């Protein structure tokens, strides 16, 4: 017992947990259960500490220290209101309980800062939100990196950094969370957005794909984040038809067709058939000529152009057009269909 107490005092919570775990297999003493719960709290293991606190309270429903542990668990879970209610109950049972009073004051300070931060973020005052989240983190020390509160505050501050376009700082906060809690979904979602902000779309897609394969297949948010990343990668890699044809994005259909004729003459394969052109030059001209044809088809069709302007690539546009065709056929009993733009018979 003394060995475990010393380990707790020295902050060696992992060893203390092992020590008291062994003792719990031999005894149901409240003092041992309480010490084991305190070791779990030091490690940020709130679920385990909650179960142990419940054992204490069921054994002695007036045990102030049991309520302190339970209140600290709720605090580490970010449930400040319930935490303060339980900690006040601990003070009622023992007005001289120092740990209850200390924990209550800390919970009140951190909870106030977190509330102010969230209110500032809601009102789009993101600089203030960052400051309040930072103060909350300072007030919460010492705080286990495994604790849900640590992950919540860093993830929410990362979201505020994200809205300020301070993407590197957002990534740093997310990394702090994910270093110890790889399953903390909120941090992954903010990280993906920050990567997009930095133009690192492939990295975001790869990470979301990895999560889907590991544990995120049941998460709609993770799947949406993957789809968003995949869309951005495809958008980034698609050809710029406006640039290829040499027209602005606001060009009319007539202007596009006129410029296409000019460009088509410039890159027509017949112009590159002479001996003075290399195979590489001929291949490049053929590819450009083909792409310009695709561009003409897309930019001179209202529906396809609208999809292209939203960021869809050729493959996605083809899928959307096919879906529109099927929908039109269903509505018209198989006699109608998608034609130019949104038109129908």
PDB file of C-alpha atoms in Angstrom, residues 130-339:
ATOM      1  CA  UNK A 130      -8.196  30.774 -29.034  1.00  0.00           C
ATOM      2  CA  UNK A 131      -7.225  32.882 -26.014  1.00  0.00           C
ATOM      3  CA  UNK A 132      -9.969  31.393 -23.834  1.00  0.00           C
ATOM      4  CA  UNK A 133      -9.170  27.820 -24.870  1.00  0.00           C
ATOM      5  CA  UNK A 134      -5.485  28.487 -24.106  1.00  0.00           C
ATOM      6  CA  UNK A 135      -6.368  29.854 -20.679  1.00  0.00           C
ATOM      7  CA  UNK A 136      -8.605  26.851 -20.017  1.00  0.00           C
ATOM      8  CA  UNK A 137      -5.733  24.516 -20.850  1.00  0.00           C
ATOM      9  CA  UNK A 138      -3.416  26.432 -18.524  1.00  0.00           C
ATOM     10  CA  UNK A 139      -5.951  26.372 -15.699  1.00  0.00           C
ATOM     11  CA  UNK A 140      -6.536  22.644 -16.202  1.00  0.00           C
ATOM     12  CA  UNK A 141      -2.929  21.680 -15.437  1.00  0.00           C
ATOM     13  CA  UNK A 142      -1.871  19.103 -14.468  1.00  0.00           C
ATOM     14  CA  UNK A 143      -3.930  17.344 -17.112  1.00  0.00           C
ATOM     15  CA  UNK A 144      -3.347  13.877 -18.523  1.00  0.00           C
ATOM     16  CA  UNK A 145      -3.018  13.813 -22.299  1.00  0.00           C
ATOM     17  CA  UNK A 146      -5.352  10.814 -22.314  1.00  0.00           C
ATOM     18  CA  UNK A 147      -8.153  12.729 -20.635  1.00  0.00           C
ATOM     19  CA  UNK A 148     -11.157  13.611 -22.818  1.00  0.00           C
ATOM     20  CA  UNK A 149     -10.936  17.214 -21.559  1.00  0.00           C
ATOM     21  CA  UNK A 150      -7.394  17.576 -22.917  1.00  0.00           C
ATOM     22  CA  UNK A 151      -8.510  16.251 -26.294  1.00  0.00           C
ATOM     23  CA  UNK A 152     -11.651  18.391 -26.386  1.00  0.00           C
ATOM     24  CA  UNK A 153      -9.924  21.671 -25.553  1.00  0.00           C
ATOM     25  CA  UNK A 154      -7.090  21.124 -28.034  1.00  0.00           C
ATOM     26  CA  UNK A 155      -9.476  20.007 -30.785  1.00  0.00           C
ATOM     27  CA  UNK A 156     -11.749  22.992 -30.266  1.00  0.00           C
ATOM     28  CA  UNK A 157      -8.807  25.379 -30.206  1.00  0.00           C
ATOM     29  CA  UNK A 158      -7.600  23.751 -33.425  1.00  0.00           C
ATOM     30  CA  UNK A 159     -11.003  24.481 -34.962  1.00  0.00           C
ATOM     31  CA  UNK A 160     -10.636  28.146 -33.977  1.00  0.00           C
ATOM     32  CA  UNK A 161      -7.146  28.243 -35.505  1.00  0.00           C
ATOM     33  CA  UNK A 162      -8.637  26.681 -38.619  1.00  0.00           C
ATOM     34  CA  UNK A 163     -11.217  29.457 -38.928  1.00  0.00           C
ATOM     35  CA  UNK A 164      -8.377  31.978 -38.605  1.00  0.00           C
ATOM     36  CA  UNK A 165      -6.575  30.163 -41.461  1.00  0.00           C
ATOM     37  CA  UNK A 166      -3.707  29.393 -39.086  1.00  0.00           C
ATOM     38  CA  UNK A 167      -3.482  25.876 -40.456  1.00  0.00           C
ATOM     39  CA  UNK A 168      -0.099  24.897 -39.038  1.00  0.00           C
ATOM     40  CA  UNK A 169      -1.225  25.770 -35.504  1.00  0.00           C
ATOM     41  CA  UNK A 170      -4.413  23.791 -36.056  1.00  0.00           C
ATOM     42  CA  UNK A 171      -2.341  20.787 -37.164  1.00  0.00           C
ATOM     43  CA  UNK A 172      -0.124  21.111 -34.106  1.00  0.00           C
ATOM     44  CA  UNK A 173      -3.094  20.965 -31.734  1.00  0.00           C
ATOM     45  CA  UNK A 174      -4.548  17.976 -33.581  1.00  0.00           C
ATOM     46  CA  UNK A 175      -1.216  16.173 -33.434  1.00  0.00           C
ATOM     47  CA  UNK A 176      -1.046  16.681 -29.658  1.00  0.00           C
ATOM     48  CA  UNK A 177      -4.390  14.929 -29.326  1.00  0.00           C
ATOM     49  CA  UNK A 178      -3.776  12.129 -31.800  1.00  0.00           C
ATOM     50  CA  UNK A 179      -0.374  11.286 -30.345  1.00  0.00           C
ATOM     51  CA  UNK A 180      -2.102   9.684 -27.368  1.00  0.00           C
ATOM     52  CA  UNK A 181      -5.695   9.263 -28.605  1.00  0.00           C
ATOM     53  CA  UNK A 182      -5.680   7.931 -32.151  1.00  0.00           C
ATOM     54  CA  UNK A 183      -9.428   7.324 -31.957  1.00  0.00           C
ATOM     55  CA  UNK A 184     -10.403  10.929 -31.196  1.00  0.00           C
ATOM     56  CA  UNK A 185     -12.546  11.631 -34.248  1.00  0.00           C
ATOM     57  CA  UNK A 186     -12.944  15.400 -33.810  1.00  0.00           C
ATOM     58  CA  UNK A 187      -9.181  15.935 -34.058  1.00  0.00           C
ATOM     59  CA  UNK A 188      -8.974  13.883 -37.254  1.00  0.00           C
ATOM     60  CA  UNK A 189     -11.753  15.914 -38.863  1.00  0.00           C
ATOM     61  CA  UNK A 190     -10.123  19.235 -38.006  1.00  0.00           C
ATOM     62  CA  UNK A 191      -6.774  17.910 -39.197  1.00  0.00           C
ATOM     63  CA  UNK A 192      -8.267  16.975 -42.575  1.00  0.00           C
ATOM     64  CA  UNK A 193      -9.662  20.495 -42.983  1.00  0.00           C
ATOM     65  CA  UNK A 194      -6.314  22.028 -42.063  1.00  0.00           C
ATOM     66  CA  UNK A 195      -4.554  19.845 -44.621  1.00  0.00           C
ATOM     67  CA  UNK A 196      -7.010  21.066 -47.243  1.00  0.00           C
ATOM     68  CA  UNK A 197      -6.240  24.633 -46.214  1.00  0.00           C
ATOM     69  CA  UNK A 198      -2.568  23.930 -46.926  1.00  0.00           C
ATOM     70  CA  UNK A 199      -3.370  22.307 -50.260  1.00  0.00           C
ATOM     71  CA  UNK A 200      -2.303  18.869 -48.988  1.00  0.00           C
ATOM     72  CA  UNK A 201      -5.391  17.120 -50.334  1.00  0.00           C
ATOM     73  CA  UNK A 202      -3.705  13.794 -51.080  1.00  0.00           C
ATOM     74  CA  UNK A 203      -2.482  13.535 -47.497  1.00  0.00           C
ATOM     75  CA  UNK A 204      -5.982  14.228 -46.168  1.00  0.00           C
ATOM     76  CA  UNK A 205      -7.462  11.595 -48.475  1.00  0.00           C
ATOM     77  CA  UNK A 206      -4.848   8.991 -47.509  1.00  0.00           C
ATOM     78  CA  UNK A 207      -5.433   9.551 -43.792  1.00  0.00           C
ATOM     79  CA  UNK A 208      -9.221   9.386 -44.102  1.00  0.00           C
ATOM     80  CA  UNK A 209      -8.907   6.235 -46.203  1.00  0.00           C
ATOM     81  CA  UNK A 210      -6.688   4.699 -43.533  1.00  0.00           C
ATOM     82  CA  UNK A 211      -9.238   5.541 -40.829  1.00  0.00           C
ATOM     83  CA  UNK A 212     -12.054   3.976 -42.850  1.00  0.00           C
ATOM     84  CA  UNK A 213     -10.031   0.791 -43.128  1.00  0.00           C
ATOM     85  CA  UNK A 214      -9.114   0.723 -39.428  1.00  0.00           C
ATOM     86  CA  UNK A 215     -12.067   1.877 -37.335  1.00  0.00           C
ATOM     87  CA  UNK A 216     -13.983   4.678 -39.062  1.00  0.00           C
ATOM     88  CA  UNK A 217     -16.134   2.684 -41.486  1.00  0.00           C
ATOM     89  CA  UNK A 218     -19.171   3.240 -39.269  1.00  0.00           C
ATOM     90  CA  UNK A 219     -18.632   6.996 -38.990  1.00  0.00           C
ATOM     91  CA  UNK A 220     -20.590   9.136 -41.421  1.00  0.00           C
ATOM     92  CA  UNK A 221     -18.334  12.106 -40.601  1.00  0.00           C
ATOM     93  CA  UNK A 222     -15.172  10.189 -41.489  1.00  0.00           C
ATOM     94  CA  UNK A 223     -16.743   8.958 -44.723  1.00  0.00           C
ATOM     95  CA  UNK A 224     -17.834  12.504 -45.613  1.00  0.00           C
ATOM     96  CA  UNK A 225     -14.304  13.739 -44.906  1.00  0.00           C
ATOM     97  CA  UNK A 226     -12.890  11.055 -47.200  1.00  0.00           C
ATOM     98  CA  UNK A 227     -15.334  11.976 -49.972  1.00  0.00           C
ATOM     99  CA  UNK A 228     -14.421  15.649 -49.571  1.00  0.00           C
ATOM    100  CA  UNK A 229     -10.697  14.843 -49.773  1.00  0.00           C
ATOM    101  CA  UNK A 230     -11.179  12.585 -52.777  1.00  0.00           C
ATOM    102  CA  UNK A 231     -13.169  15.344 -54.502  1.00  0.00           C
ATOM    103  CA  UNK A 232     -10.414  17.905 -53.834  1.00  0.00           C
ATOM    104  CA  UNK A 233      -7.708  15.564 -55.174  1.00  0.00           C
ATOM    105  CA  UNK A 234      -9.662  14.929 -58.349  1.00  0.00           C
ATOM    106  CA  UNK A 235     -10.403  18.630 -58.715  1.00  0.00           C
ATOM    107  CA  UNK A 236      -6.725  19.466 -58.307  1.00  0.00           C
ATOM    108  CA  UNK A 237      -5.659  16.870 -60.887  1.00  0.00           C
ATOM    109  CA  UNK A 238      -8.284  17.589 -63.536  1.00  0.00           C
ATOM    110  CA  UNK A 239      -7.368  19.655 -66.619  1.00  0.00           C
ATOM    111  CA  UNK A 240      -8.156  23.372 -66.614  1.00  0.00           C
ATOM    112  CA  UNK A 241     -10.324  23.556 -69.701  1.00  0.00           C
ATOM    113  CA  UNK A 242     -10.621  27.332 -69.574  1.00  0.00           C
ATOM    114  CA  UNK A 243      -6.855  27.717 -69.598  1.00  0.00           C
ATOM    115  CA  UNK A 244      -6.452  24.999 -72.214  1.00  0.00           C
ATOM    116  CA  UNK A 245      -8.867  26.745 -74.574  1.00  0.00           C
ATOM    117  CA  UNK A 246      -7.574  30.190 -73.691  1.00  0.00           C
ATOM    118  CA  UNK A 247     -10.899  31.615 -72.520  1.00  0.00           C
ATOM    119  CA  UNK A 248     -12.035  33.196 -69.223  1.00  0.00           C
ATOM    120  CA  UNK A 249     -14.409  31.297 -66.949  1.00  0.00           C
ATOM    121  CA  UNK A 250     -17.197  33.725 -67.865  1.00  0.00           C
ATOM    122  CA  UNK A 251     -16.821  33.135 -71.621  1.00  0.00           C
ATOM    123  CA  UNK A 252     -20.007  32.544 -73.591  1.00  0.00           C
ATOM    124  CA  UNK A 253     -20.666  29.362 -75.571  1.00  0.00           C
ATOM    125  CA  UNK A 254     -20.031  31.252 -78.799  1.00  0.00           C
ATOM    126  CA  UNK A 255     -16.689  32.569 -77.529  1.00  0.00           C
ATOM    127  CA  UNK A 256     -15.656  29.093 -76.430  1.00  0.00           C
ATOM    128  CA  UNK A 257     -16.491  27.523 -79.790  1.00  0.00           C
ATOM    129  CA  UNK A 258     -14.660  30.302 -81.641  1.00  0.00           C
ATOM    130  CA  UNK A 259     -11.535  29.898 -79.527  1.00  0.00           C
ATOM    131  CA  UNK A 260     -11.734  26.113 -79.846  1.00  0.00           C
ATOM    132  CA  UNK A 261     -11.408  26.392 -83.629  1.00  0.00           C
ATOM    133  CA  UNK A 262      -8.270  28.489 -83.202  1.00  0.00           C
ATOM    134  CA  UNK A 263      -6.711  26.115 -80.686  1.00  0.00           C
ATOM    135  CA  UNK A 264      -7.761  23.028 -82.608  1.00  0.00           C
ATOM    136  CA  UNK A 265      -5.918  24.291 -85.680  1.00  0.00           C
ATOM    137  CA  UNK A 266      -2.852  24.978 -83.528  1.00  0.00           C
ATOM    138  CA  UNK A 267      -2.712  21.470 -82.053  1.00  0.00           C
ATOM    139  CA  UNK A 268      -4.299  19.366 -84.809  1.00  0.00           C
ATOM    140  CA  UNK A 269      -2.286  16.120 -85.176  1.00  0.00           C
ATOM    141  CA  UNK A 270      -1.847  16.745 -88.932  1.00  0.00           C
ATOM    142  CA  UNK A 271       0.278  19.799 -88.132  1.00  0.00           C
ATOM    143  CA  UNK A 272       2.753  17.612 -86.227  1.00  0.00           C
ATOM    144  CA  UNK A 273       3.222  14.911 -88.845  1.00  0.00           C
ATOM    145  CA  UNK A 274       6.430  16.324 -90.304  1.00  0.00           C
ATOM    146  CA  UNK A 275       9.918  15.043 -89.581  1.00  0.00           C
ATOM    147  CA  UNK A 276      10.783  18.215 -87.708  1.00  0.00           C
ATOM    148  CA  UNK A 277       8.545  17.135 -84.798  1.00  0.00           C
ATOM    149  CA  UNK A 278       9.594  14.551 -82.254  1.00  0.00           C
ATOM    150  CA  UNK A 279       7.399  11.710 -81.051  1.00  0.00           C
ATOM    151  CA  UNK A 280       7.106  13.492 -77.735  1.00  0.00           C
ATOM    152  CA  UNK A 281       5.836  16.671 -79.370  1.00  0.00           C
ATOM    153  CA  UNK A 282       3.327  14.721 -81.453  1.00  0.00           C
ATOM    154  CA  UNK A 283       2.060  12.877 -78.401  1.00  0.00           C
ATOM    155  CA  UNK A 284       1.695  16.102 -76.436  1.00  0.00           C
ATOM    156  CA  UNK A 285      -0.224  17.718 -79.304  1.00  0.00           C
ATOM    157  CA  UNK A 286      -2.535  14.698 -79.567  1.00  0.00           C
ATOM    158  CA  UNK A 287      -3.263  14.788 -75.838  1.00  0.00           C
ATOM    159  CA  UNK A 288      -4.016  18.515 -75.917  1.00  0.00           C
ATOM    160  CA  UNK A 289      -6.216  18.111 -78.983  1.00  0.00           C
ATOM    161  CA  UNK A 290      -8.173  15.345 -77.268  1.00  0.00           C
ATOM    162  CA  UNK A 291      -8.528  17.340 -74.042  1.00  0.00           C
ATOM    163  CA  UNK A 292      -9.729  20.399 -75.946  1.00  0.00           C
ATOM    164  CA  UNK A 293     -12.472  18.251 -77.476  1.00  0.00           C
ATOM    165  CA  UNK A 294     -13.501  17.102 -74.014  1.00  0.00           C
ATOM    166  CA  UNK A 295     -13.391  20.682 -72.804  1.00  0.00           C
ATOM    167  CA  UNK A 296     -15.574  21.873 -75.655  1.00  0.00           C
ATOM    168  CA  UNK A 297     -18.149  19.188 -74.892  1.00  0.00           C
ATOM    169  CA  UNK A 298     -18.273  20.087 -71.196  1.00  0.00           C
ATOM    170  CA  UNK A 299     -18.120  23.879 -71.406  1.00  0.00           C
ATOM    171  CA  UNK A 300     -20.749  24.083 -74.138  1.00  0.00           C
ATOM    172  CA  UNK A 301     -23.272  22.067 -72.144  1.00  0.00           C
ATOM    173  CA  UNK A 302     -25.016  24.033 -69.390  1.00  0.00           C
ATOM    174  CA  UNK A 303     -25.393  21.104 -66.996  1.00  0.00           C
ATOM    175  CA  UNK A 304     -21.890  19.728 -67.494  1.00  0.00           C
ATOM    176  CA  UNK A 305     -20.320  23.186 -67.282  1.00  0.00           C
ATOM    177  CA  UNK A 306     -22.128  23.889 -64.034  1.00  0.00           C
ATOM    178  CA  UNK A 307     -20.741  20.665 -62.585  1.00  0.00           C
ATOM    179  CA  UNK A 308     -17.256  21.481 -63.859  1.00  0.00           C
ATOM    180  CA  UNK A 309     -17.394  24.951 -62.305  1.00  0.00           C
ATOM    181  CA  UNK A 310     -18.305  23.330 -58.972  1.00  0.00           C
ATOM    182  CA  UNK A 311     -15.103  21.293 -59.136  1.00  0.00           C
ATOM    183  CA  UNK A 312     -16.162  17.959 -60.598  1.00  0.00           C
ATOM    184  CA  UNK A 313     -13.748  16.147 -62.899  1.00  0.00           C
ATOM    185  CA  UNK A 314     -14.651  14.404 -66.171  1.00  0.00           C
ATOM    186  CA  UNK A 315     -15.407  11.048 -64.544  1.00  0.00           C
ATOM    187  CA  UNK A 316     -17.662  12.574 -61.884  1.00  0.00           C
ATOM    188  CA  UNK A 317     -19.437  14.692 -64.507  1.00  0.00           C
ATOM    189  CA  UNK A 318     -20.091  11.574 -66.561  1.00  0.00           C
ATOM    190  CA  UNK A 319     -21.570   9.851 -63.487  1.00  0.00           C
ATOM    191  CA  UNK A 320     -23.762  12.859 -62.698  1.00  0.00           C
ATOM    192  CA  UNK A 321     -25.034  13.071 -66.250  1.00  0.00           C
ATOM    193  CA  UNK A 322     -25.861   9.354 -66.226  1.00  0.00           C
ATOM    194  CA  UNK A 323     -27.717   9.786 -62.924  1.00  0.00           C
ATOM    195  CA  UNK A 324     -29.660  12.734 -64.382  1.00  0.00           C
ATOM    196  CA  UNK A 325     -30.512  10.638 -67.433  1.00  0.00           C
ATOM    197  CA  UNK A 326     -31.827   7.810 -65.272  1.00  0.00           C
ATOM    198  CA  UNK A 327     -33.861  10.196 -63.127  1.00  0.00           C
ATOM    199  CA  UNK A 328     -35.365  11.797 -66.215  1.00  0.00           C
ATOM    200  CA  UNK A 329     -36.238   8.383 -67.630  1.00  0.00           C
ATOM    201  CA  UNK A 330     -37.982   7.384 -64.406  1.00  0.00           C
ATOM    202  CA  UNK A 331     -40.014  10.591 -64.350  1.00  0.00           C
ATOM    203  CA  UNK A 332     -41.116  10.199 -67.963  1.00  0.00           C
ATOM    204  CA  UNK A 333     -41.710   6.482 -67.880  1.00  0.00           C
ATOM    205  CA  UNK A 334     -38.676   5.766 -70.023  1.00  0.00           C
ATOM    206  CA  UNK A 335     -39.561   8.169 -72.848  1.00  0.00           C
ATOM    207  CA  UNK A 336     -37.701  11.262 -71.716  1.00  0.00           C
ATOM    208  CA  UNK A 337     -34.137  11.953 -70.780  1.00  0.00           C
ATOM    209  CA  UNK A 338     -31.306  14.324 -70.201  1.00  0.00           C
ATOM    210  CA  UNK A 339     -30.327  16.414 -73.183  1.00  0.00           C
TER     211      UNK A 339
END
